[in-house]
C-alpha atoms as one frame of an Amber mdcrd trajectory, in Angstrom:
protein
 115.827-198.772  64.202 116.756-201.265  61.343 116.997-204.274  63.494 114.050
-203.306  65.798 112.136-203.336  62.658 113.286-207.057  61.514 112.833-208.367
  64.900 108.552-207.267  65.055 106.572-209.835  65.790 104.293-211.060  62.691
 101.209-209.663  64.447 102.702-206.284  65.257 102.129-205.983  61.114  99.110
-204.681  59.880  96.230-206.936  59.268  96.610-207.310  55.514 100.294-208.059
  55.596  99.406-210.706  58.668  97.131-212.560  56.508  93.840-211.257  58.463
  91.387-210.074  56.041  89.922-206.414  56.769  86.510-206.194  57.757  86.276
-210.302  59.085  84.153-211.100  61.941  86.228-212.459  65.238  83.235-214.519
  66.045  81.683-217.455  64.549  78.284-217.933  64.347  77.666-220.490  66.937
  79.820-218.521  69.707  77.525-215.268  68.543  74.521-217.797  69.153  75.486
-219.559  72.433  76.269-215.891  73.909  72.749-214.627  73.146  70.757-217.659
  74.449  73.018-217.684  77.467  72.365-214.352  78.088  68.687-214.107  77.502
  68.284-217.127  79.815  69.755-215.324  82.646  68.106-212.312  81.898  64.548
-214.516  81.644  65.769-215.815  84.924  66.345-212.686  86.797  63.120-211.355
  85.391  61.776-214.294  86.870  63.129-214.417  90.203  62.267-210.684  90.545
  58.748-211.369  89.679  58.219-214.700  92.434  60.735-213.361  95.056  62.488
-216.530  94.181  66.205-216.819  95.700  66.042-213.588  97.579  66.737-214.872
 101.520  65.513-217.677 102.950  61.963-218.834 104.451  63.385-221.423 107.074
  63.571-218.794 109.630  62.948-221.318 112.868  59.279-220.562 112.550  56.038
-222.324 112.446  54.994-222.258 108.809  55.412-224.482 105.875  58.914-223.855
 104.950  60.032-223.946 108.910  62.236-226.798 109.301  63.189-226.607 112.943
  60.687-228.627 115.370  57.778-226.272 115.507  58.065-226.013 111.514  54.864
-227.679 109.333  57.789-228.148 106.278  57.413-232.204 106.886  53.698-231.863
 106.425  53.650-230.123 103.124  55.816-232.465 101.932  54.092-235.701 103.215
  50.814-234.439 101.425  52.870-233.609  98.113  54.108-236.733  98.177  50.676
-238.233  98.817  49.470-236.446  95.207  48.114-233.168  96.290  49.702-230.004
  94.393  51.118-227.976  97.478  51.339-224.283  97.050  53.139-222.073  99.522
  51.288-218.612  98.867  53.452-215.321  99.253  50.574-213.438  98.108  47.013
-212.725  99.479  44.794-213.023  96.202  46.079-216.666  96.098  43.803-217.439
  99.542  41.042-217.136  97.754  41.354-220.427  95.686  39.853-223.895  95.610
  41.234-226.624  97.741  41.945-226.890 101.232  43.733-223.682 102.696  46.117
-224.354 105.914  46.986-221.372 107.844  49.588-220.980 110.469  49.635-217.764
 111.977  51.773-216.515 114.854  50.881-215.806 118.150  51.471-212.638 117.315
  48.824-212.408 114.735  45.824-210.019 114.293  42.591-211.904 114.857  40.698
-209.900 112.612  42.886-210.655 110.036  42.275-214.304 109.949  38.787-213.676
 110.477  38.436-211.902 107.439  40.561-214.619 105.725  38.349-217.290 106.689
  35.083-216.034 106.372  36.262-215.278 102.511  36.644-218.741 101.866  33.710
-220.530 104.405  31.703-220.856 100.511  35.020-221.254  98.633  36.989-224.358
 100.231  37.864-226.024 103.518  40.313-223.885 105.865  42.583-225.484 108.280
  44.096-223.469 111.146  46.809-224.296 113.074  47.450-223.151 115.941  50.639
-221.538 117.810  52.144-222.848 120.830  56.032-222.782 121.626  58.206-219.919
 122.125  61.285-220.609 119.414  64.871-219.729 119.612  67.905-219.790 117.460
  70.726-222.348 118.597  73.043-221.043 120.752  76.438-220.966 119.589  77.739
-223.877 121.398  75.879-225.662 119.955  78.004-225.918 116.533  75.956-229.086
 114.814  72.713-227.168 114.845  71.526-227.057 111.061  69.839-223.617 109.610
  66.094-223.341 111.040  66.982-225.750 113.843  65.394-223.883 116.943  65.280
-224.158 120.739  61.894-224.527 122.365  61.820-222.696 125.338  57.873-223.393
 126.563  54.183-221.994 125.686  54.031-218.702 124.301  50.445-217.086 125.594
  47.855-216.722 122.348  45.214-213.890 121.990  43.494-213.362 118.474  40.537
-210.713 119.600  38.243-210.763 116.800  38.399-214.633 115.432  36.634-216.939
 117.168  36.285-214.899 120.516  33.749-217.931 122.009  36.701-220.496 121.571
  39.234-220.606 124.347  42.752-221.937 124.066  44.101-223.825 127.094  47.749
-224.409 127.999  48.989-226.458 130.501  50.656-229.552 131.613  50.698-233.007
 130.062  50.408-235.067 133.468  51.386-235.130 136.924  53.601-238.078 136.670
  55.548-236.648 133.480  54.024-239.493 131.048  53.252-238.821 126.745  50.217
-237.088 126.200  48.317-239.855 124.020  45.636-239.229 121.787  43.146-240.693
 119.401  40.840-239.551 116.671  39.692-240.341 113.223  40.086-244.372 114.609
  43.623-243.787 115.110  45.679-243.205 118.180  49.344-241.854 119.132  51.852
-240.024 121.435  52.525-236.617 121.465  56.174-235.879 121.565  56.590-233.442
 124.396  55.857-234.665 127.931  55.437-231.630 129.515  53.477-229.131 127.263
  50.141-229.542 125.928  47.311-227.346 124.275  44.119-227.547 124.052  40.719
-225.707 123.391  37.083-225.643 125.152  34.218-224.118 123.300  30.254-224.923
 122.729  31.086-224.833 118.933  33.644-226.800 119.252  32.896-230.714 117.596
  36.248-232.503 118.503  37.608-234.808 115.944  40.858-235.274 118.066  41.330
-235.643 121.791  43.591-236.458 124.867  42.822-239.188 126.759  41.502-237.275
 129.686  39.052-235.666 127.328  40.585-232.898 126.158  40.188-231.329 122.497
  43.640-231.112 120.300  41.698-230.470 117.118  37.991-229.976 116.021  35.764
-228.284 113.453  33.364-225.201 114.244  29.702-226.205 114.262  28.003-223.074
 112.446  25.283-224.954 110.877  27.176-226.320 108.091  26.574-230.029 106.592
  29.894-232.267 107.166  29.389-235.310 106.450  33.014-236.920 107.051  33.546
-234.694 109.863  30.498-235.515 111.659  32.169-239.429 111.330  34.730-238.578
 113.286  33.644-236.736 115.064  33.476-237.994 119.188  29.777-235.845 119.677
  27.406-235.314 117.012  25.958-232.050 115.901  24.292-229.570 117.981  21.641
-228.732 115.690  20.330-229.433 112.170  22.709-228.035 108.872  21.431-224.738
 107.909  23.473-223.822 104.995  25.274-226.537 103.015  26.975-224.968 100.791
  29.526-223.749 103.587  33.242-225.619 103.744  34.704-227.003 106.739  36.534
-224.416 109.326  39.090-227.238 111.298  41.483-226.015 114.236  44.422-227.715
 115.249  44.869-226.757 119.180  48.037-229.044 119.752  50.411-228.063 117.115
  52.465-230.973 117.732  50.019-233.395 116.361  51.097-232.370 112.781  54.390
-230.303 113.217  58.040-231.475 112.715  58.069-232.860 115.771  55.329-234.731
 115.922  55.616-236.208 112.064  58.564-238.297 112.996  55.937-240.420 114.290
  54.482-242.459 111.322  50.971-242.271 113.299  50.717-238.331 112.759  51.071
-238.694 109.085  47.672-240.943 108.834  46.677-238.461 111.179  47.584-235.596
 108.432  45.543-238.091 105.754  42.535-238.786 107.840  42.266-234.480 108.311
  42.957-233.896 104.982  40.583-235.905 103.843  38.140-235.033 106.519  38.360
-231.593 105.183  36.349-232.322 102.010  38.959-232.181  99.612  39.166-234.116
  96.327  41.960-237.192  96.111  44.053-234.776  93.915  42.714-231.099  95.231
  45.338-228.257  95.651  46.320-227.841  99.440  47.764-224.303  99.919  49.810
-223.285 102.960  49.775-219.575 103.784  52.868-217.744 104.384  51.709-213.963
 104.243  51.266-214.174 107.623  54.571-215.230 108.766  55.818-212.521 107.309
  56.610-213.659 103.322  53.905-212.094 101.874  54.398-209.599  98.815  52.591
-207.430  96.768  51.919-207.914  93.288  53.838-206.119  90.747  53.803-206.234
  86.794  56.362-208.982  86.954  54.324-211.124  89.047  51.234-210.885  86.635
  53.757-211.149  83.592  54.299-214.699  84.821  50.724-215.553  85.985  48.054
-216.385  84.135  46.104-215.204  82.401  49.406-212.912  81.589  51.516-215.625
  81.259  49.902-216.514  77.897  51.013-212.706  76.531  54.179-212.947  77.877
  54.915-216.494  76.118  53.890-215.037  73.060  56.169-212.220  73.436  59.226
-214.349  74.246  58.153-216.219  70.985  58.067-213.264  68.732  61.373-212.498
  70.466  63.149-216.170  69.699  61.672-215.480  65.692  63.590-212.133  65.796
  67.178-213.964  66.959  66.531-216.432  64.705  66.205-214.114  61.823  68.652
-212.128  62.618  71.310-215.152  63.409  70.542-216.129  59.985  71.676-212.938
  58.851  74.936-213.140  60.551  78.073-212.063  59.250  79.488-208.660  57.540
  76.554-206.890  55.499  76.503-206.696  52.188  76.425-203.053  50.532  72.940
-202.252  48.910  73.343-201.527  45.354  72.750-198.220  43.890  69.576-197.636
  41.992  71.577-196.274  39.142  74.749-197.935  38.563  77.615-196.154  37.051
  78.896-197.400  33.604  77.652-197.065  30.081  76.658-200.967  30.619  74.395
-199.654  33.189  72.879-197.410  31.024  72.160-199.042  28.408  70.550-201.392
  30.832  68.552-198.986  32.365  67.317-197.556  29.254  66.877-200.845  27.492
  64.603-201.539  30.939  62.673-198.533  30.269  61.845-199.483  27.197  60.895
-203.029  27.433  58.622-202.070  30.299  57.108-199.218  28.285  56.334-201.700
  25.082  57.586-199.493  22.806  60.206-202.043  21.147  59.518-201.474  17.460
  60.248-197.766  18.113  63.797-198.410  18.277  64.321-200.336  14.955  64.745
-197.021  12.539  66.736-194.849  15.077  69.129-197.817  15.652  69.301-198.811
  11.163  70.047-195.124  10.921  72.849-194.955  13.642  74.170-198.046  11.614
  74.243-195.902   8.262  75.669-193.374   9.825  78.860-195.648  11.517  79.087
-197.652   8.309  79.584-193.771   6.398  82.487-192.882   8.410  84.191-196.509
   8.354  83.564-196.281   4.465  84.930-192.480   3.643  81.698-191.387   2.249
  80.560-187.965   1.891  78.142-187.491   4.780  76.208-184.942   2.791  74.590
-188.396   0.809  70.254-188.551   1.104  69.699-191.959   3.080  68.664-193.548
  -0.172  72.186-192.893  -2.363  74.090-193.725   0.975  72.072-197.336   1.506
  72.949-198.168  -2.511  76.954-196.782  -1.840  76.663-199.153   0.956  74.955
-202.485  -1.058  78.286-201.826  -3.567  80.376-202.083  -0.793  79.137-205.176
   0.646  78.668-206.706  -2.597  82.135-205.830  -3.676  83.743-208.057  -0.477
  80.421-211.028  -0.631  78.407-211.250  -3.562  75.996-213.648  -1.804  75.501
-211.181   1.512  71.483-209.805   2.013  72.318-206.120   1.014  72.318-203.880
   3.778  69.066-201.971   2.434  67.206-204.979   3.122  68.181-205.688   6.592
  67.663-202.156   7.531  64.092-201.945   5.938  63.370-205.504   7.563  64.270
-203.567  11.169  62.393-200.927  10.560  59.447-202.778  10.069  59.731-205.213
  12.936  57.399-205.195  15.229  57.910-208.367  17.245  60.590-208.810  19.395
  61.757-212.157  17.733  62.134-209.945  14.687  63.396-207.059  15.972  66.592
-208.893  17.782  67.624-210.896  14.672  67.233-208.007  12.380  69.506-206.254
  14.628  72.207-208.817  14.466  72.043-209.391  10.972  72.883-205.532  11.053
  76.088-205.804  13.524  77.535-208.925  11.514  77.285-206.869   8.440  78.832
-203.771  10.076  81.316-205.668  11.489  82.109-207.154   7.557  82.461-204.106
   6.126  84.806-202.207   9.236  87.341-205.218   9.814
């Protein structure tokens, strides 16, 4: 047991024989502080990712909307106008339809038609609307085909498009290119292009149709509704002019895209379809900087709103900034603060120095100072009659003159102790009353040593 006991490591000891002092913090401040703002950032981050739906699967699905990325995706287009200066916003969430600036929808062919019509007629006195249309049947790569990137898709022809309820006097058409296999060309806006499939094409026939892009042969890829609206740049481009005289101009542009692949992936590798994408954009009435918003809560991304989304929207967003503020002020305090706490002191400390300080406190706050000057002369007498062996039956005044003998016996020259005592009982300053007093102890003190 012996030599177990010599052989113990040095931190097998306790902490005081180890050198650790008890009660020190294992942290320093600045680990204590890089901990906390680590972990409130991630915490802020969840919160926030909860809130916008942020990092929870993927949009590029293979499907036609803004975030698609395979060849029937518009993902090229949202980021050609970005680029061009216009805030994009990919909504998730219906109440952001209803905002300024141009809105592009994409629905699928499986779509509700009264659903878009309701969406659109919302916004004919808010901003332009830009639909775009449906048209190939999408599938995932097979897996032979091992190169194939995520959203990468197979087009496998036309998929047939009904939306009963929107637009029931327009009629889509889908059919072949041409005969002899040649590009579908078309031209519009004083431009002109290819499309990139030479089989496939789409196209629309309706009386309130006003084309603004066609096939050669005559057929319409894209146009704007003529329901008695003024549009000026539209009406420029337009191939026809109006069929009647505005009635309202207040409304915004409705424009359909009937051949998707005019503005899609696909078609956007062609430098043609991007000033194509400008001359529509700008067709649509929107400002050189307006917000262009591509819906995705009808792909199938849409979410509710929940009180994380309107913490970090505004007007919320201001409350919650303020909040994360008064938050940052707390950590700061309390980081300043850091380290083992003191122990509060007791109101009344022990000791006879406390209480004389407590009592001399009392006192001085109560201003009654000059109150203390005979009590304290006559504890002085008293003290002085014991150190001197006098009998303690003596009146005050025989017991003062015993005492003046005895001082004058050992200093001829010293202010008899009668006077110093009637000088502190008749202090009434403080000045007065303190050197009285001392004159008092150095004269005790003279006469005990």
């Amino acid at each position: 047991m012996s030599e177990m006991s010599a052989t113990a490591p040095a931190d097998a000891r306790p902490a005081a024989q180890a050198g650790i002092p008890v009660g020190a913090n294992p942290f320093s401040r600045w680990a204590v502080l890089a901990l906390v703002l680590i972990g409130s950032a991630l915490f802020l981050s969840l919160l926030w990712m909860i809130g916008t739906g942020t990092g929870f699967g993927s949009t590029n699905d293979g499907q036609s909307h803004a975030d698609g990325r395979g060849l029937n995706g518009y993902a090229a287009m949202a980021r050609y106008i970005e680029k061009r200066g216009h805030p994009v916003v990919r909504a998730r969430n219906v109440g952001a339809l209803d905002k300024p600036g141009l809105l592009v929808l994409t629905p699928p062919a499986g779509a509700d038609g009264e659903d878009i019509e309701k969406i659109v007629s919302k916004r004919r006195y808010i901003g332009p609307t830009l639909v775009i249309l449906p048209k190939w049947m999408a599938l995932q790569p097979g897996r032979e085909q091992e190169k194939a990137k995520t959203g990468w898709v197979n087009l496998q022809g036309m998929r047939p498009l009904e939306w009963r309820g929107f637009l029931d006097d327009v009629t889509v058409v889908q059919g072949e290119v041409d005969a002899n296999g040649a590009k579908a060309r078309w031209h519009g806006f004083g431009l002109e292009g290819a499309l990139p499939s030479r089989k496939a094409l789409q196209s629309g026939k309706g009386d309130t149709l006003v084309p603004v892009v066609e096939e050669q042969d005559g057929r319409v890829l894209a146009a704007f509704i003529d329901d008695g609206g003024s549009y000026p740049a539209l009406e420029d481009a337009a191939l026809t002019g109006m069929s009647s005289d505005p009635e309202d101009e207040d409304l915004y542009p409705l424009v359909l895209v009937f051949e998707p692949d005019l503005v899609d992936n696909w078609g956007m590798a062609d430098r043609r379809a991007a000033q194509l994408v400008d001359a529509l954009v700008a067709a649509s009435e929107v400002e050189p900087r307006g917000t262009v918003t591509f819906d995705l809560t009808m792909n199938g991304f849409g979410r509710a709103q929940n009180l994380l989304t309107l913490a970090f929207t505004p007007p919320f967003l201001a409350a919650t900034l303020c909040l994360l503020l008064a938050a940052l002020v707390l950590g700061w305090r309390a980081f300043l603060r850091f380290g083992p706490p003191l122990a509060g002191e007791r109101a009344i400390a022990f000791g006879k120095r406390a209480l004389v300080a407590n009592s001399a406190g009392l006192v001085r706050r109560s201003h009654r100072l000059h109150l203390i000057g005979g009590p304290y002369a006559d504890h002085a007498r008293d003290r002085l009659i014991r150190a001197l062996a006098l009998p303690r039956t003596l009146p005050p005044e025989q017991a003062d003159a015993a005492i003046d003998r005895a001082l004058a016996s050992r200093r001829a020259d010293a202010e008899p102790f009668s006077a110093i005592s009637a000088r502190l009982r008749h202090a009434r300053k403080s000045h007065d009353l303190v050197k009285a007093a001392r004159d008092l102890h150095a004269l005790e003190r003279m006469l005990t040593r």
